[in-house]
Amino acid sequence: METSETSNFVAHLDDEEQILETFRHIFEESGFKVDSFTDPSDAFNAIQSSPEKYSLIVSDFNMAPMNGIEFFKRLKAHNYFNIKHRAILSGEVGTRYFTQKCQQNFDITSDEIVLFSKINIKEIISFLKKISYQYPLGNEGKKEFYRLEKQALMKGFRPEEEFFLEDCLFKEGQSVLDAGCGSGIICRMLALINAKKNVHFHGIEVSKETAFLAQKRIEGIEVFSNIILTQANLENVPYPDESFDAIICRYVYEHMANPQKVTDEFFRILRLGGKLMVIDSNGLLINIRSTHYPQLGELQDKLAAKGIPNFDFFINDNLPSYLEKAGFNVGPDSMSFREIPIIFNDDESKQIEKNRLKEVFENAKSILAPVFGGENELDNYVNLVNMVLDDSRTEFKYDKRFWKIIKP
Ligand SMILES: C[S@@+](CC[C@H](N)C(=O)[O-])C[C@H]1O[C@@H](n2cnc3c(N)ncnc32)[C@H](O)[C@@H]1O
C-alpha cells in the first residue's frame, strides 16, 4: 500500500509579527497548522530539517536581510524539498518591479510560486481551501475506523437501507471501485454478495491509517481475497483509463477538497457504459431545527453560510454540475436518483443520532469552533442542538440520495 500522507502544516515567513498573527488565524480557519517565522534562516532550517511536515510555504516579499524571492531561490536550489505548494504574500503584488522579479526567477504560470496580495483575503482563503485536505467530521485512525463501522449499523446509515440488490450484483470478471472506502465496509459487503463470482473489488482511501486498518480487517479472509485496497487520493487515481465497470462513492463527495478533479478522474477510469453510484446527504448538521428554538435556526444559518473547510452541506444540489463538467450526460437517460431520506422521529432513533452527533462534534471541535467564535460558543451551539433533539416536538431529516450515472 502506498503511504504518501499529506501533512497540513504551513511555514509562514514575514518580518512583521502582526502580519504573522493575522494570517495564523486565516490559515487555521482553513484547516492548516502554522509555524511562523520572522527570520528567513530559521524558516529555512525548520523546513530543511523536517520537509515532510509542510505542505505549503508562504513568504513575504519585502524583508531584510533576504527578500521573499531570495528566500525561495534558496529553497529552489533544493528542489523546494518536494514541498507541494509555495506562495508569496505581498503588498507589492501587481507592481511592475515585483512581477518582473518573479518572472525572472520562477515559472509563475505553472504555479511554481503563487502570488497573492496581502489584502485579497478571499482569494487566499479559496486557494487554501483548494490545497488543504483535512477530513472534517472525524479523526483518522482507529477512532474513525470504528466510527464508520458503527455508523453502518445505525438506522438511517445502514447500507441495506440504501442499496437494492441490483446495485450490488456484478458480472463475472468485472472490476468495481469503492472510492473513499474508509473502513472498507462497502467493499466487504459487495465481496460477500458476489462471493461465488470472480469480481475484482478495489478500494481507495486517502487516510493512511484508515486504509491500513481497512487492510488489516480483510487480511487472511478467503472471501475478501478479491479486494485490493490502496492508499491514494481520488484526485489522482492510480489506475489507467477505463479500468472500472462500476464506481461506488458513499458519503465521500461531501468531504472532498476538489470534487471536480475527483469527478474528472471518475469519468476517466470508468469504461464506456460503466456506472457511477453516489450516495450522499444534504443538510447534515444544519437540518436540525425547530420552530420552538428560533435561536438554533440562526446558528444553523450561520454555519451553512460560513461553511467549514472540505465539507459541502449541499452536495446533492452541486453534484450534477460536477458530473456535467466531467463529461457525463446528466439528462434522465443517463442519470437518475432515488430519495432515501434519513428521518428521526422516535425517541430511540433520536437518542442514537444524538450520540452519533456528539461524537462528530467532539472530533470536529477544532474546525467548528472558529465558525462560532470559540470553544465556549461551540459548546453553547452543541447544547442547543442537544436540547432540540431532546424535545419530543422536534422532527428532522437529512435528504439522502442514491445517484446512478452511466458513462455515455
Ligand atoms: C464518511 S467516510 C465514508 C467511508 C465509506 N465510503 C463508508 O461508506 O463508510 C469518507 C471517507 O472518504 C475519504 N476521502 C475523502 N476525500 C478523499 C479523497 N480525495 N481521496 C480518497 N479518499 C477520500 C475520507 O478519508 C474518509 O475515510
PDB file of C-alpha atoms in Angstrom, residues 133-232:
ATOM      1  CA  TYR A 133      -7.143  18.358   2.892  1.00  0.00           C
ATOM      2  CA  GLN A 134      -8.492  17.762   6.302  1.00  0.00           C
ATOM      3  CA  TYR A 135     -11.236  15.279   6.914  1.00  0.00           C
ATOM      4  CA  PRO A 136     -13.545  17.499   8.900  1.00  0.00           C
ATOM      5  CA  LEU A 137     -16.020  15.240  10.634  1.00  0.00           C
ATOM      6  CA  GLY A 138     -13.846  12.636  12.212  1.00  0.00           C
ATOM      7  CA  ASN A 139     -10.386  11.700  13.300  1.00  0.00           C
ATOM      8  CA  GLU A 140      -8.175   9.478  11.293  1.00  0.00           C
ATOM      9  CA  GLY A 141      -7.133   6.088  12.534  1.00  0.00           C
ATOM     10  CA  LYS A 142      -8.759   3.693  14.941  1.00  0.00           C
ATOM     11  CA  LYS A 143     -11.410   6.060  16.216  1.00  0.00           C
ATOM     12  CA  GLU A 144     -12.593   6.872  12.711  1.00  0.00           C
ATOM     13  CA  PHE A 145     -12.371   3.249  11.592  1.00  0.00           C
ATOM     14  CA  TYR A 146     -14.726   2.142  14.389  1.00  0.00           C
ATOM     15  CA  ARG A 147     -16.956   5.216  13.979  1.00  0.00           C
ATOM     16  CA  LEU A 148     -17.564   4.254  10.343  1.00  0.00           C
ATOM     17  CA  GLU A 149     -18.151   0.591  11.194  1.00  0.00           C
ATOM     18  CA  LYS A 150     -20.607   1.581  13.938  1.00  0.00           C
ATOM     19  CA  GLN A 151     -22.360   4.151  11.758  1.00  0.00           C
ATOM     20  CA  ALA A 152     -23.117   1.476   9.155  1.00  0.00           C
ATOM     21  CA  LEU A 153     -25.182  -0.360  11.783  1.00  0.00           C
ATOM     22  CA  MET A 154     -27.321   2.663  12.682  1.00  0.00           C
ATOM     23  CA  LYS A 155     -30.791   3.413  11.441  1.00  0.00           C
ATOM     24  CA  GLY A 156     -30.576   5.842   8.559  1.00  0.00           C
ATOM     25  CA  PHE A 157     -26.996   4.871   7.720  1.00  0.00           C
ATOM     26  CA  ARG A 158     -27.271   1.138   7.037  1.00  0.00           C
ATOM     27  CA  PRO A 159     -26.091   0.118   3.553  1.00  0.00           C
ATOM     28  CA  GLU A 160     -29.048  -2.260   3.292  1.00  0.00           C
ATOM     29  CA  GLU A 161     -31.402   0.753   3.501  1.00  0.00           C
ATOM     30  CA  GLU A 162     -29.586   2.308   0.538  1.00  0.00           C
ATOM     31  CA  PHE A 163     -28.625  -0.435  -1.924  1.00  0.00           C
ATOM     32  CA  PHE A 164     -31.069  -2.508  -3.945  1.00  0.00           C
ATOM     33  CA  LEU A 165     -29.808  -5.982  -4.762  1.00  0.00           C
ATOM     34  CA  GLU A 166     -29.471  -4.987  -8.434  1.00  0.00           C
ATOM     35  CA  ASP A 167     -26.942  -2.295  -7.375  1.00  0.00           C
ATOM     36  CA  CYS A 168     -24.761  -4.924  -5.723  1.00  0.00           C
ATOM     37  CA  LEU A 169     -24.661  -7.700  -8.304  1.00  0.00           C
ATOM     38  CA  PHE A 170     -21.765  -7.676 -10.756  1.00  0.00           C
ATOM     39  CA  LYS A 171     -20.838  -9.890 -13.672  1.00  0.00           C
ATOM     40  CA  GLU A 172     -18.014 -12.391 -13.891  1.00  0.00           C
ATOM     41  CA  GLY A 173     -14.694 -10.629 -14.466  1.00  0.00           C
ATOM     42  CA  GLN A 174     -15.957  -7.095 -13.747  1.00  0.00           C
ATOM     43  CA  SER A 175     -13.933  -4.530 -11.756  1.00  0.00           C
ATOM     44  CA  VAL A 176     -15.556  -2.314  -9.154  1.00  0.00           C
ATOM     45  CA  LEU A 177     -14.067   0.628  -7.256  1.00  0.00           C
ATOM     46  CA  ASP A 178     -15.159   1.712  -3.766  1.00  0.00           C
ATOM     47  CA  ALA A 179     -13.944   5.307  -3.930  1.00  0.00           C
ATOM     48  CA  GLY A 180     -13.113   6.751  -0.495  1.00  0.00           C
ATOM     49  CA  CYS A 181     -13.689   3.329   1.057  1.00  0.00           C
ATOM     50  CA  GLY A 182     -12.988   4.325   4.679  1.00  0.00           C
ATOM     51  CA  SER A 183     -13.061   1.166   6.801  1.00  0.00           C
ATOM     52  CA  GLY A 184     -13.916  -0.855   3.666  1.00  0.00           C
ATOM     53  CA  ILE A 185     -17.412  -1.768   4.739  1.00  0.00           C
ATOM     54  CA  ILE A 186     -18.952  -1.445   1.260  1.00  0.00           C
ATOM     55  CA  CYS A 187     -16.128  -3.400  -0.412  1.00  0.00           C
ATOM     56  CA  ARG A 188     -16.673  -6.187   2.077  1.00  0.00           C
ATOM     57  CA  MET A 189     -20.458  -6.174   1.633  1.00  0.00           C
ATOM     58  CA  LEU A 190     -20.102  -6.390  -2.153  1.00  0.00           C
ATOM     59  CA  ALA A 191     -17.429  -9.091  -1.973  1.00  0.00           C
ATOM     60  CA  LEU A 192     -19.750 -11.206   0.193  1.00  0.00           C
ATOM     61  CA  ILE A 193     -22.749 -10.732  -2.096  1.00  0.00           C
ATOM     62  CA  ASN A 194     -20.660 -11.639  -5.170  1.00  0.00           C
ATOM     63  CA  ALA A 195     -18.634 -14.348  -3.426  1.00  0.00           C
ATOM     64  CA  LYS A 196     -19.431 -17.044  -5.971  1.00  0.00           C
ATOM     65  CA  LYS A 197     -18.167 -14.940  -8.890  1.00  0.00           C
ATOM     66  CA  ASN A 198     -14.791 -13.704  -9.944  1.00  0.00           C
ATOM     67  CA  VAL A 199     -15.421  -9.971  -9.448  1.00  0.00           C
ATOM     68  CA  HIS A 200     -12.484  -7.680  -8.619  1.00  0.00           C
ATOM     69  CA  PHE A 201     -13.108  -5.131  -5.876  1.00  0.00           C
ATOM     70  CA  HIS A 202     -10.790  -2.202  -5.320  1.00  0.00           C
ATOM     71  CA  GLY A 203     -10.903   0.376  -2.556  1.00  0.00           C
ATOM     72  CA  ILE A 204      -9.127   3.724  -2.470  1.00  0.00           C
ATOM     73  CA  GLU A 205      -8.748   5.673   0.747  1.00  0.00           C
ATOM     74  CA  VAL A 206      -6.727   8.845   1.300  1.00  0.00           C
ATOM     75  CA  SER A 207      -6.107   8.399   5.021  1.00  0.00           C
ATOM     76  CA  LYS A 208      -3.069   6.239   5.591  1.00  0.00           C
ATOM     77  CA  GLU A 209      -4.231   4.967   8.972  1.00  0.00           C
ATOM     78  CA  THR A 210      -7.792   4.219   7.886  1.00  0.00           C
ATOM     79  CA  ALA A 211      -6.506   2.410   4.777  1.00  0.00           C
ATOM     80  CA  PHE A 212      -4.099   0.409   6.936  1.00  0.00           C
ATOM     81  CA  LEU A 213      -6.855  -0.684   9.337  1.00  0.00           C
ATOM     82  CA  ALA A 214      -9.206  -1.494   6.449  1.00  0.00           C
ATOM     83  CA  GLN A 215      -6.452  -3.716   5.025  1.00  0.00           C
ATOM     84  CA  LYS A 216      -5.896  -5.430   8.402  1.00  0.00           C
ATOM     85  CA  ARG A 217      -9.651  -6.138   8.610  1.00  0.00           C
ATOM     86  CA  ILE A 218      -9.653  -8.229   5.403  1.00  0.00           C
ATOM     87  CA  GLU A 219      -6.257  -9.895   5.634  1.00  0.00           C
ATOM     88  CA  GLY A 220      -6.276 -13.687   5.575  1.00  0.00           C
ATOM     89  CA  ILE A 221     -10.051 -13.928   4.962  1.00  0.00           C
ATOM     90  CA  GLU A 222     -10.704 -16.006   1.878  1.00  0.00           C
ATOM     91  CA  VAL A 223     -13.945 -14.328   0.821  1.00  0.00           C
ATOM     92  CA  PHE A 224     -12.174 -10.946   0.843  1.00  0.00           C
ATOM     93  CA  SER A 225      -9.170 -12.135  -1.164  1.00  0.00           C
ATOM     94  CA  ASN A 226     -10.516 -10.403  -4.283  1.00  0.00           C
ATOM     95  CA  ILE A 227     -10.359  -6.964  -2.568  1.00  0.00           C
ATOM     96  CA  ILE A 228      -7.340  -4.746  -3.260  1.00  0.00           C
ATOM     97  CA  LEU A 229      -7.024  -1.626  -1.107  1.00  0.00           C
ATOM     98  CA  THR A 230      -4.809   1.318  -1.994  1.00  0.00           C
ATOM     99  CA  GLN A 231      -3.963   4.427  -0.038  1.00  0.00           C
ATOM    100  CA  ALA A 232      -4.280   7.261  -2.548  1.00  0.00           C
TER     101      ALA A 232
END
